[in-house]
Coordinates of C-alpha atoms in Angstrom, one line a residue:
M1 CA 45.0 1.3 67.5
P2 CA 43.6 -1.4 69.8
R3 CA 40.2 -2.6 69.0
R4 CA 38.8 -2.2 72.5
S5 CA 39.7 1.5 72.8
T6 CA 38.1 2.2 69.4
V7 CA 34.8 0.6 70.5
A8 CA 34.9 2.5 73.8
S9 CA 35.4 5.8 72.0
L10 CA 32.5 5.1 69.7
K11 CA 30.1 4.5 72.5
D12 CA 29.9 8.2 73.4
H13 CA 28.6 9.0 70.0
S14 CA 26.0 6.2 69.7
K15 CA 23.1 8.5 70.8
T16 CA 23.5 10.5 67.6
F17 CA 22.0 7.7 65.5
G18 CA 18.9 6.9 67.6
N19 CA 16.9 3.9 66.4
A20 CA 17.2 4.7 62.7
R21 CA 18.3 2.2 60.1
L22 CA 20.9 3.2 57.5
R23 CA 22.3 1.5 54.4
I24 CA 25.8 2.7 53.4
E25 CA 27.6 1.6 50.3
T26 CA 30.9 2.9 48.9
P27 CA 31.5 4.0 45.3
P28 CA 33.3 1.5 43.0
D29 CA 37.1 1.6 43.1
E30 CA 39.5 2.0 40.2
E31 CA 38.8 -1.6 38.9
S32 CA 35.0 -0.8 39.0
Q33 CA 34.4 -3.4 41.7
Q34 CA 32.0 -2.8 44.5
I35 CA 33.5 -3.0 48.0
P36 CA 30.9 -4.4 50.4
I37 CA 30.8 -2.5 53.7
G38 CA 27.7 -4.1 55.1
R39 CA 24.8 -2.5 56.8
L40 CA 24.9 -0.1 59.7
Q41 CA 21.9 -0.9 61.9
I42 CA 21.2 0.4 65.4
H43 CA 19.8 -2.3 67.7
Q44 CA 18.8 -2.1 71.3
N45 CA 22.0 -4.0 72.2
R46 CA 24.7 -1.3 72.3
E47 CA 27.6 -3.7 72.3
K48 CA 26.4 -5.3 69.1
L49 CA 26.0 -1.8 67.6
M50 CA 29.6 -0.9 68.4
E51 CA 30.9 -4.1 66.8
E52 CA 29.1 -3.3 63.6
V53 CA 30.3 0.3 63.6
F54 CA 33.9 -0.8 64.2
A55 CA 33.7 -3.3 61.3
T56 CA 32.3 -0.5 59.0
A57 CA 35.0 1.9 60.1
T58 CA 37.7 -0.6 59.4
T59 CA 36.4 -1.5 55.9
T60 CA 36.0 2.2 55.0
R61 CA 39.5 2.9 56.1
A62 CA 40.8 0.1 54.0
S63 CA 39.0 1.6 51.0
G64 CA 41.1 4.8 51.2
V65 CA 38.3 7.2 51.9
W66 CA 40.0 8.6 55.0
N67 CA 43.1 10.7 54.9
E68 CA 46.0 8.8 56.4
E69 CA 47.8 12.0 57.4
D70 CA 44.8 13.3 59.4
E71 CA 44.5 10.0 61.1
A72 CA 48.1 10.1 62.2
N73 CA 47.9 13.7 63.4
K74 CA 44.6 13.3 65.3
G75 CA 45.5 9.9 66.7
F76 CA 42.3 8.4 65.2
K77 CA 40.2 9.8 68.0
G78 CA 36.7 8.6 68.5
G79 CA 35.2 12.0 67.6
S80 CA 36.9 11.9 64.2
V81 CA 35.5 8.5 63.6
A82 CA 31.9 9.6 64.4
K83 CA 32.3 12.7 62.3
A84 CA 33.6 10.6 59.4
I85 CA 30.7 8.2 59.6
S86 CA 28.3 11.1 59.8
S87 CA 29.8 12.7 56.7
M88 CA 29.7 9.4 54.9
V89 CA 26.0 9.0 55.7
E90 CA 25.2 12.5 54.6
Y91 CA 27.2 12.0 51.3
F92 CA 25.4 8.8 50.3
S93 CA 21.9 9.9 51.5
T94 CA 22.0 13.3 49.7
T95 CA 21.6 13.7 45.9
A96 CA 24.3 15.8 44.4
D97 CA 23.3 18.8 42.3
G98 CA 22.6 17.8 38.7
R99 CA 23.2 14.1 39.3
F100 CA 19.7 13.2 38.1
G101 CA 19.0 16.3 36.1
N102 CA 17.6 15.9 32.5
A103 CA 17.7 19.5 31.4
Q104 CA 20.5 18.8 28.9
F105 CA 18.3 16.2 27.1
R106 CA 15.2 18.4 26.7
R107 CA 16.2 20.6 23.7
S108 CA 19.1 19.0 22.1
G109 CA 21.5 16.0 22.3
A110 CA 23.4 15.8 25.6
D111 CA 27.1 16.6 25.5
G112 CA 29.2 13.5 25.8
F113 CA 26.4 11.1 24.8
P114 CA 26.4 9.4 21.4
E115 CA 23.6 10.1 18.8
I116 CA 21.0 7.4 18.3
P117 CA 21.6 5.7 14.8
G118 CA 19.2 7.1 12.2
K119 CA 18.2 10.1 14.2
E120 CA 18.8 12.6 11.3
L121 CA 16.8 10.4 8.9
R122 CA 13.9 10.2 11.4
R123 CA 13.9 14.0 11.7
E124 CA 13.7 14.4 7.9
I125 CA 10.8 11.9 7.7
R126 CA 8.9 13.7 10.4
R127 CA 9.4 17.0 8.6
H128 CA 8.0 15.6 5.4
I129 CA 5.0 14.1 7.2
R130 CA 4.2 17.4 8.9
E131 CA 4.4 19.3 5.6
R132 CA 2.2 16.7 3.8
H133 CA -0.5 16.8 6.4
K134 CA -0.4 20.6 6.5
K135 CA -1.0 20.7 2.7
A136 CA -3.9 18.2 3.1
R137 CA -5.6 20.3 5.8
D138 CA -5.3 23.4 3.7
A139 CA -6.8 21.7 0.7
D140 CA -9.8 20.1 2.5
G141 CA -13.1 21.7 1.7
N142 CA -11.7 23.9 -1.1
I143 CA -14.6 24.0 -3.6
S144 CA -13.5 26.2 -6.4
R145 CA -14.1 26.3 -10.1
A146 CA -11.4 25.2 -12.4
R147 CA -11.3 25.6 -16.1
S148 CA -9.4 23.4 -18.6
P149 CA -6.8 25.0 -20.8
P150 CA -8.3 27.0 -23.8
S151 CA -7.3 24.3 -26.3
Q152 CA -9.0 21.6 -24.3
R153 CA -12.2 23.7 -23.8
S154 CA -12.5 24.3 -27.5
R155 CA -12.2 20.6 -28.3
Q156 CA -14.6 19.6 -25.5
S157 CA -17.3 22.0 -26.6
T158 CA -17.9 20.1 -29.8
S159 CA -18.7 16.8 -27.9
P160 CA -21.5 14.9 -29.6
F161 CA -22.5 13.5 -26.2
L162 CA -23.7 16.8 -24.7
S163 CA -27.3 17.9 -24.9
P164 CA -27.9 21.6 -26.0
R165 CA -29.8 22.0 -22.8
S166 CA -26.8 21.2 -20.6
P167 CA -23.9 23.6 -21.3
R168 CA -20.5 22.2 -20.7
Q169 CA -19.2 23.5 -17.4
T170 CA -16.0 22.1 -15.9
I171 CA -16.0 22.1 -12.2
T172 CA -13.7 20.7 -9.5
M173 CA -15.6 18.4 -7.2
P174 CA -15.1 18.8 -3.4
A175 CA -12.5 16.5 -1.8
D176 CA -15.1 14.5 0.1
R177 CA -16.9 13.8 -3.2
V178 CA -14.1 12.4 -5.3
G179 CA -12.2 10.3 -2.8
R180 CA -10.1 12.9 -1.1
N181 CA -9.5 15.1 -4.2
L182 CA -8.2 13.4 -7.4
S183 CA -5.7 16.2 -8.0
R184 CA -3.8 15.4 -4.8
Q185 CA -3.5 11.7 -5.3
P186 CA -1.9 9.8 -8.2
I187 CA -4.5 7.4 -9.5
S188 CA -2.3 5.3 -11.7
I189 CA -0.3 3.6 -8.8
V190 CA -1.9 0.9 -6.7
T191 CA 0.3 0.4 -3.7
E192 CA -1.9 -2.1 -1.8
N193 CA -4.6 -4.7 -2.4
R194 CA -7.8 -2.7 -2.3
R195 CA -9.9 -5.5 -3.9
K196 CA -13.4 -5.8 -2.5
V197 CA -15.2 -9.1 -2.4
L198 CA -18.6 -10.5 -1.4
R199 CA -18.9 -13.4 1.0
V200 CA -21.9 -15.5 -0.2
L201 CA -23.4 -18.7 0.9
I202 CA -24.0 -21.6 -1.5
K203 CA -25.4 -24.8 0.2
A204 CA -24.7 -23.3 3.6
K205 CA -21.0 -23.0 2.7
E206 CA -19.2 -19.6 2.5
H207 CA -17.6 -18.7 -0.8
I208 CA -15.7 -15.6 -1.9
A209 CA -17.1 -14.0 -5.0
C210 CA -15.7 -11.2 -7.1
P211 CA -18.2 -8.4 -7.9
D212 CA -17.6 -7.4 -11.4
S213 CA -19.5 -4.6 -13.2
G214 CA -17.7 -5.5 -16.5
S215 CA -19.3 -8.9 -16.7
E216 CA -22.9 -9.2 -18.0
K217 CA -23.5 -12.7 -16.6
N218 CA -22.7 -14.6 -13.4
I219 CA -19.8 -17.0 -13.9
M220 CA -18.7 -20.1 -12.1
S221 CA -15.8 -22.4 -12.7
E222 CA -16.8 -25.9 -13.6
A223 CA -14.5 -27.3 -10.9
L224 CA -16.5 -25.4 -8.2
A225 CA -19.8 -26.7 -9.7
I226 CA -18.6 -30.3 -9.5
D227 CA -17.2 -29.8 -6.0
Q228 CA -20.6 -28.6 -4.8
A229 CA -22.4 -31.4 -6.6
L230 CA -24.4 -28.9 -8.8
Y231 CA -26.2 -30.1 -11.8
I232 CA -24.8 -28.6 -15.0
R233 CA -27.3 -28.2 -17.8
R234 CA -25.8 -28.5 -21.2
R235 CA -28.6 -27.7 -23.6
S236 CA -28.1 -25.4 -26.5
K237 CA -29.5 -22.4 -24.7
D238 CA -27.0 -23.1 -21.9
I239 CA -24.0 -22.9 -24.1
K240 CA -23.3 -19.3 -25.1
K241 CA -20.6 -17.3 -26.9
F242 CA -18.4 -15.0 -24.9
E243 CA -15.7 -12.7 -26.1
L244 CA -12.2 -12.4 -24.5
G245 CA -10.1 -9.3 -24.1
S246 CA -7.8 -10.5 -26.8
G247 CA -10.7 -10.5 -29.3
K248 CA -11.0 -14.3 -29.4
F249 CA -14.3 -16.1 -28.6
I250 CA -15.0 -18.9 -26.2
W251 CA -18.1 -20.9 -25.4
S252 CA -19.5 -21.8 -22.0
T253 CA -19.7 -25.5 -21.1
G254 CA -23.1 -25.2 -19.5
R255 CA -25.2 -23.4 -16.9
V256 CA -26.2 -24.1 -13.3
R257 CA -29.1 -22.7 -11.2
V258 CA -28.3 -22.4 -7.5
V259 CA -29.6 -20.7 -4.4
V260 CA -27.3 -17.8 -3.4
Q261 CA -27.5 -16.0 0.0
L262 CA -25.8 -12.8 0.9
P263 CA -25.5 -12.5 4.7
G264 CA -26.8 -9.2 6.0
L265 CA -28.9 -8.5 2.9
A266 CA -32.3 -9.7 1.7
L267 CA -32.4 -10.5 -2.0
R268 CA -35.5 -10.3 -4.2
H269 CA -34.6 -13.6 -5.9
S270 CA -33.2 -16.7 -4.2
K271 CA -31.9 -18.6 -7.2
F272 CA -29.4 -17.3 -9.8
L273 CA -28.0 -18.6 -13.0
F274 CA -24.3 -19.1 -13.5
Y275 CA -22.5 -19.9 -16.7
T276 CA -19.7 -22.5 -16.3
F277 CA -16.2 -22.5 -17.8
K278 CA -13.5 -25.1 -17.7
T279 CA -10.9 -22.3 -17.6
C280 CA -11.7 -19.5 -15.1
P281 CA -9.2 -17.4 -13.2
V282 CA -11.5 -17.2 -10.2
P283 CA -14.2 -19.7 -9.0
L284 CA -17.1 -17.3 -8.7
V285 CA -18.0 -14.0 -10.4
L286 CA -21.1 -11.9 -9.8
G287 CA -22.1 -10.0 -12.9
M288 CA -24.2 -6.9 -13.5
S289 CA -27.6 -8.4 -13.0
F290 CA -26.8 -9.6 -9.5
L291 CA -25.0 -6.4 -8.6
A292 CA -27.9 -4.3 -9.9
E293 CA -30.6 -6.2 -8.0
A294 CA -28.6 -6.2 -4.7
E295 CA -27.5 -2.5 -5.3
I296 CA -24.0 -3.5 -4.2
F297 CA -22.2 -0.4 -5.4
T298 CA -24.8 2.2 -4.4
R299 CA -26.9 1.7 -1.3
N300 CA -25.4 -1.5 0.0
R301 CA -21.7 -1.0 -0.2
H302 CA -21.3 -2.0 3.4
V303 CA -21.5 -5.7 2.4
L304 CA -18.3 -5.4 0.4
K305 CA -15.4 -6.9 2.4
E306 CA -11.6 -6.7 2.0
A307 CA -10.2 -9.5 0.0
P308 CA -8.2 -12.0 2.1
T309 CA -4.4 -12.0 1.7
N310 CA -4.3 -15.3 -0.2
L311 CA -6.5 -13.7 -2.9
S312 CA -4.4 -10.5 -3.2
S313 CA -3.7 -11.4 -6.8
I314 CA -7.3 -10.9 -7.7
S315 CA -6.7 -7.1 -7.5
S316 CA -5.1 -7.4 -10.9
L317 CA -8.2 -8.9 -12.7
L318 CA -9.6 -7.0 -15.6
W319 CA -13.2 -7.8 -16.7
I320 CA -13.8 -5.7 -19.8
G321 CA -16.5 -5.2 -22.4
S322 CA -17.3 -6.2 -25.9
P323 CA -16.3 -4.3 -29.0
R324 CA -17.6 -0.8 -29.5
S325 CA -20.8 -0.7 -31.5
D326 CA -21.7 1.8 -34.2
A327 CA -25.4 1.4 -33.3
S328 CA -27.3 3.8 -31.2
E329 CA -26.6 4.2 -27.5
A330 CA -29.8 2.3 -26.6
R331 CA -28.2 -0.8 -28.0
Q332 CA -25.1 -0.5 -25.9
P333 CA -24.7 -2.5 -22.6
P334 CA -25.5 -0.4 -19.6
N335 CA -21.9 -0.4 -18.2
R336 CA -20.8 2.4 -20.5
L337 CA -19.8 5.9 -19.6
R338 CA -19.1 9.0 -21.7
C339 CA -15.6 10.3 -21.0
C340 CA -13.1 12.8 -22.5
L341 CA -9.4 12.1 -22.4
D342 CA -7.4 15.2 -23.0
G343 CA -10.3 16.5 -25.1
R344 CA -10.9 13.2 -27.0
C345 CA -14.5 12.1 -26.4
L346 CA -14.9 8.3 -26.1
F347 CA -17.1 5.6 -24.6
A348 CA -15.6 3.7 -21.7
V349 CA -16.4 0.4 -19.9
V350 CA -16.7 0.8 -16.1
D351 CA -15.0 -2.3 -14.6
T352 CA -14.8 -2.8 -10.9
G353 CA -12.9 -6.0 -11.5
S354 CA -9.9 -4.1 -12.7
D355 CA -7.4 -2.0 -10.8
L356 CA -5.8 -0.9 -14.1
N357 CA -7.2 1.6 -16.6
M358 CA -6.9 0.2 -20.2
I359 CA -7.0 1.7 -23.7
S360 CA -6.9 -0.3 -26.9
H361 CA -3.9 0.1 -29.2
K362 CA -6.1 0.9 -32.1
C363 CA -7.9 3.7 -30.2
A364 CA -4.6 5.2 -29.0
K365 CA -3.2 5.4 -32.5
R366 CA -6.5 6.7 -33.9
E367 CA -6.8 9.5 -31.4
G368 CA -3.1 10.4 -31.6
F369 CA -2.1 9.6 -28.0
P370 CA 1.7 9.5 -27.4
I371 CA 2.5 5.9 -26.2
N372 CA 5.4 5.2 -23.9
T373 CA 6.8 1.9 -25.3
Q374 CA 9.8 1.6 -23.0
P375 CA 10.2 -1.8 -21.4
E376 CA 9.4 -0.3 -17.9
A377 CA 6.0 0.7 -19.1
R378 CA 4.9 -2.8 -20.4
H379 CA 3.1 -5.5 -18.5
Y380 CA 2.3 -9.2 -18.9
V381 CA -1.5 -10.1 -19.0
R382 CA -3.3 -13.4 -19.0
F383 CA -6.7 -13.9 -20.7
G384 CA -9.6 -16.0 -19.6
D385 CA -8.5 -19.0 -21.7
G386 CA -5.1 -19.1 -20.1
T387 CA -3.2 -17.5 -22.9
Q388 CA -0.8 -14.6 -22.2
S389 CA 0.1 -11.4 -23.9
E390 CA 2.1 -8.2 -23.4
T391 CA 0.9 -4.7 -23.3
V392 CA 2.2 -2.2 -25.8
G393 CA 3.0 0.5 -23.3
Q394 CA 1.3 3.3 -21.4
V395 CA -0.7 6.5 -22.2
Y396 CA -0.7 9.4 -19.8
V397 CA -3.8 11.5 -19.6
Y398 CA -3.7 14.9 -17.9
N399 CA -7.3 16.0 -18.3
L400 CA -9.9 13.4 -17.7
T401 CA -13.7 14.2 -17.8
L402 CA -16.5 11.8 -16.8
D403 CA -20.0 12.7 -17.8
W404 CA -22.8 11.5 -15.6
R405 CA -26.0 10.8 -17.6
S406 CA -28.6 11.0 -14.8
A407 CA -29.2 12.2 -11.3
E408 CA -27.0 10.7 -8.6
T409 CA -28.3 8.2 -6.0
K410 CA -28.8 9.5 -2.5
I411 CA -27.6 7.2 0.3
A412 CA -29.7 7.3 3.4
G413 CA -27.8 8.9 6.3
D414 CA -24.8 9.6 4.1
S415 CA -24.3 13.3 3.2
R416 CA -20.9 12.8 1.4
F417 CA -22.6 12.5 -2.0
E418 CA -25.2 15.2 -1.7
V419 CA -24.4 18.2 -3.8
D420 CA -26.4 21.4 -4.1
S421 CA -27.5 21.6 -7.8
A422 CA -27.6 25.4 -7.6
K423 CA -24.1 25.5 -6.4
N424 CA -22.8 23.3 -9.2
G425 CA -24.9 25.1 -11.9
H426 CA -26.6 21.9 -13.1
D427 CA -30.2 20.7 -13.2
R428 CA -31.0 17.3 -11.8
G429 CA -31.2 14.7 -14.5
Q430 CA -28.6 16.5 -16.7
P431 CA -25.0 15.2 -17.2
H432 CA -22.7 16.2 -14.4
P433 CA -19.1 16.4 -15.6
I434 CA -16.3 15.7 -13.2
V435 CA -13.0 17.1 -14.2
H436 CA -9.6 15.8 -13.3
D437 CA -7.5 18.7 -14.6
V438 CA -3.8 18.3 -13.9
T439 CA -1.0 20.4 -15.0
E440 CA 1.1 18.6 -17.7
G441 CA 4.2 17.1 -16.3
S442 CA 2.9 16.6 -12.8
A443 CA 2.9 13.2 -11.0
S444 CA -0.9 13.1 -10.8
D445 CA -1.7 12.0 -14.4
V446 CA -4.0 9.1 -15.0
T447 CA -2.2 6.1 -16.6
F448 CA -3.9 3.9 -19.2
H449 CA -2.2 0.6 -20.2
V450 CA -2.3 0.1 -24.0
L451 CA -3.4 -3.4 -25.1
E452 CA -3.4 -4.8 -28.6
G453 CA -6.8 -6.3 -29.6
L454 CA -8.8 -4.8 -26.7
P455 CA -12.4 -5.1 -27.7
H456 CA -13.3 -1.7 -26.3
D457 CA -11.7 1.8 -26.6
V458 CA -11.3 2.5 -22.9
V459 CA -11.7 0.6 -19.6
L460 CA -12.0 2.5 -16.3
G461 CA -10.6 0.5 -13.4
Q462 CA -11.8 0.0 -9.9
T463 CA -9.6 2.6 -8.3
L464 CA -10.8 5.5 -10.5
L465 CA -14.4 4.4 -10.2
E466 CA -14.2 4.3 -6.4
Q467 CA -12.5 7.8 -6.2
T468 CA -15.1 9.4 -8.5
N469 CA -18.1 7.5 -6.9
A470 CA -19.2 6.6 -10.4
F471 CA -22.1 4.2 -9.5
N472 CA -23.8 6.8 -7.2
N473 CA -23.3 9.6 -9.7
C474 CA -24.7 7.4 -12.5
P475 CA -26.9 4.6 -11.2
G476 CA -27.8 3.6 -14.8
L477 CA -24.4 1.9 -15.2
L478 CA -25.9 -1.3 -13.7
S479 CA -29.4 -1.0 -15.1
S480 CA -31.1 -3.9 -16.8
K481 CA -32.0 -2.1 -20.0
S482 CA -32.1 -4.0 -23.3
R483 CA -28.9 -5.0 -25.1
D484 CA -28.1 -6.1 -28.6
K485 CA -28.8 -9.8 -28.5
T486 CA -26.7 -10.4 -31.6
K487 CA -23.6 -9.5 -29.7
P488 CA -21.7 -12.1 -27.6
Y489 CA -21.8 -11.8 -23.8
E490 CA -19.1 -10.0 -22.1
Y491 CA -16.5 -12.3 -20.5
N492 CA -13.1 -10.8 -21.4
I493 CA -10.7 -11.5 -18.6
L494 CA -7.2 -10.2 -18.3
I495 CA -5.0 -11.0 -15.4
S496 CA -2.1 -8.7 -14.8
L497 CA 1.1 -10.7 -14.2
G498 CA 3.2 -7.6 -13.3
P499 CA 5.5 -5.4 -15.2
L500 CA 7.3 -7.0 -18.2
A501 CA 10.6 -5.0 -17.8
L502 CA 11.0 -5.4 -14.1
D503 CA 11.2 -9.2 -14.2
S504 CA 13.1 -9.6 -17.5
K505 CA 15.6 -6.8 -16.8
K506 CA 16.3 -8.1 -13.3
A507 CA 17.0 -11.6 -14.6
H508 CA 19.1 -10.1 -17.4
D509 CA 21.2 -8.0 -15.0
D510 CA 21.7 -11.0 -12.7
K511 CA 23.1 -13.0 -15.5
R512 CA 25.3 -10.2 -16.7
H513 CA 26.7 -9.7 -13.2
D514 CA 27.4 -13.4 -13.0
E515 CA 29.2 -13.3 -16.3
M516 CA 31.3 -10.4 -15.3
F517 CA 32.3 -12.1 -12.1
R518 CA 33.1 -15.3 -14.0
R519 CA 35.4 -13.4 -16.3
S520 CA 37.2 -11.8 -13.4
E521 CA 37.8 -15.1 -11.7
K522 CA 38.9 -16.7 -15.0
E523 CA 41.4 -13.9 -15.7
T524 CA 43.0 -14.4 -12.3
E525 CA 43.1 -18.2 -12.8
I526 CA 44.8 -17.8 -16.2
A527 CA 47.4 -15.4 -14.9
L528 CA 48.6 -18.1 -12.5
M529 CA 49.0 -20.8 -15.2
P530 CA 52.3 -21.7 -16.8
E531 CA 53.1 -20.1 -20.2
P532 CA 52.1 -22.9 -22.6
K533 CA 48.8 -23.5 -21.0
R534 CA 48.1 -19.8 -20.4
A535 CA 48.0 -19.0 -24.1
Q536 CA 45.6 -21.8 -24.8
E537 CA 43.2 -20.8 -22.0
K538 CA 43.3 -17.2 -23.2
A539 CA 42.2 -18.2 -26.7
S540 CA 39.4 -20.3 -25.3
E541 CA 38.2 -17.6 -22.9
K542 CA 38.3 -15.0 -25.7
Q543 CA 36.0 -17.2 -27.9
R544 CA 33.6 -17.6 -25.0
V545 CA 33.4 -13.8 -24.4
D546 CA 32.9 -13.1 -28.1
D547 CA 30.0 -15.6 -28.2
W548 CA 28.4 -14.0 -25.1
N549 CA 28.7 -10.5 -26.6
A550 CA 27.2 -11.6 -29.9
L551 CA 24.1 -12.8 -28.2
H552 CA 23.6 -9.4 -26.6
V553 CA 24.2 -7.2 -29.7
N554 CA 20.5 -6.4 -30.0
C555 CA 19.6 -6.7 -26.4
V556 CA 17.2 -4.0 -25.2
H557 CA 18.7 -4.1 -21.7
C558 CA 22.3 -3.8 -22.9
N559 CA 21.4 -1.2 -25.6
P560 CA 18.4 0.7 -24.4
V561 CA 16.6 2.8 -27.0

């Protein structure tokens, strides 16, 4: 059709579009390539408008949108062109039904769309989280009495620690009183670094100190004293005897007197004494006297800060006590607590420097505790003099009772630790037992690591002390009462170096896998050798395999007990 006649036929329909501006695009063709058809724009100049409409119509025709048969029958009249353009404008400017609908995505996966990887796993995780939080909400605020099994009650009733005026009553403390309910959280597993430290100032320089209720005296490494240009006095009264967790004794190298400031807290004294040691796992330790004066674990717990990441290993420190004394309780150091482990009544050292609960091997055997001696239950430990040892195993306690010897400390503005004495059935000033009563076989038992030569029967670690709020329930744990001066000072350091079996078994398994791979490669190599050499290599390889097997005849990892 001539171009001029087409333009003339389109002029009659130009009024339909007015002064509007339209953008028209065609859908992609079979090769998914866009066919540009330009922009249809009405201008005041009618001749220019007709030229653009003609170009658009020609391009659209080339794209195959129009029916060639209709074009031939109708002679490509101008009215058909205008109607075709109008229908095109309506098609591209109107949203088709359901084109942008999202109803199919609201309740379930859309048909024809692939599943997101890991979707089923995320659904299962969300379900477990909802169930766990539901159980936690149901258990919050549940203050109910709980009694130990009859066998345990009968054994506990004969405790020599209890006064006749204070009958033994076992109660379950509220969740907000014992660190979100002991029975719902396993105490024996420490999944993160919860070590608390104090940031103190010495000579206007900040230092990180470890608050340790298990150490009687303040301790400083000799390297730190020299670095700060502190004068070390080395007189006879400055060199004292200290006992290690292994039962060995060491002597301090001297003593320094230095001004210590605690930001945000006014101290009664400005200068403090520190015993110095050449070998010290941490540069600065604040003992019981400092902690008692500053009331760190009672009224001023806000000054405790999270340990920095580079000191995360400090969370494994154990600062434990001296040997159990047969003398009267008045001669015992203040950081002692009565406790019952499955009905066995013992004295324990409260030790904020330890995240692990410990029990001596001698005590475990004497009291008849079953000991798990499997390699997985053993740990490496390091003492204050740098020597190392291995734990014997683990003891699992299902009924732990702690006896508070005096009234608890009230914290101003903090109602978490206020308990109605009438509700609990105790008089103020009488022992307040807290019971951790767990059904045998559950995952919430309390784990005690068994150590040969431990100077004390039991050591209660930082996690358990925090969850039971021990220092507020029994403020006398950090008192300055008299001690037996004939006994050595308490400086028994044990650093946990991690599980024994995990490291050794992993290294063993790696070597075993390497050996199996070597044998497989060697077998393939021998099979490709010529006959005379093959027999010789087979004999040599057999001798090597026999030697390797002989070394592993008594291996605990190859032949577990």
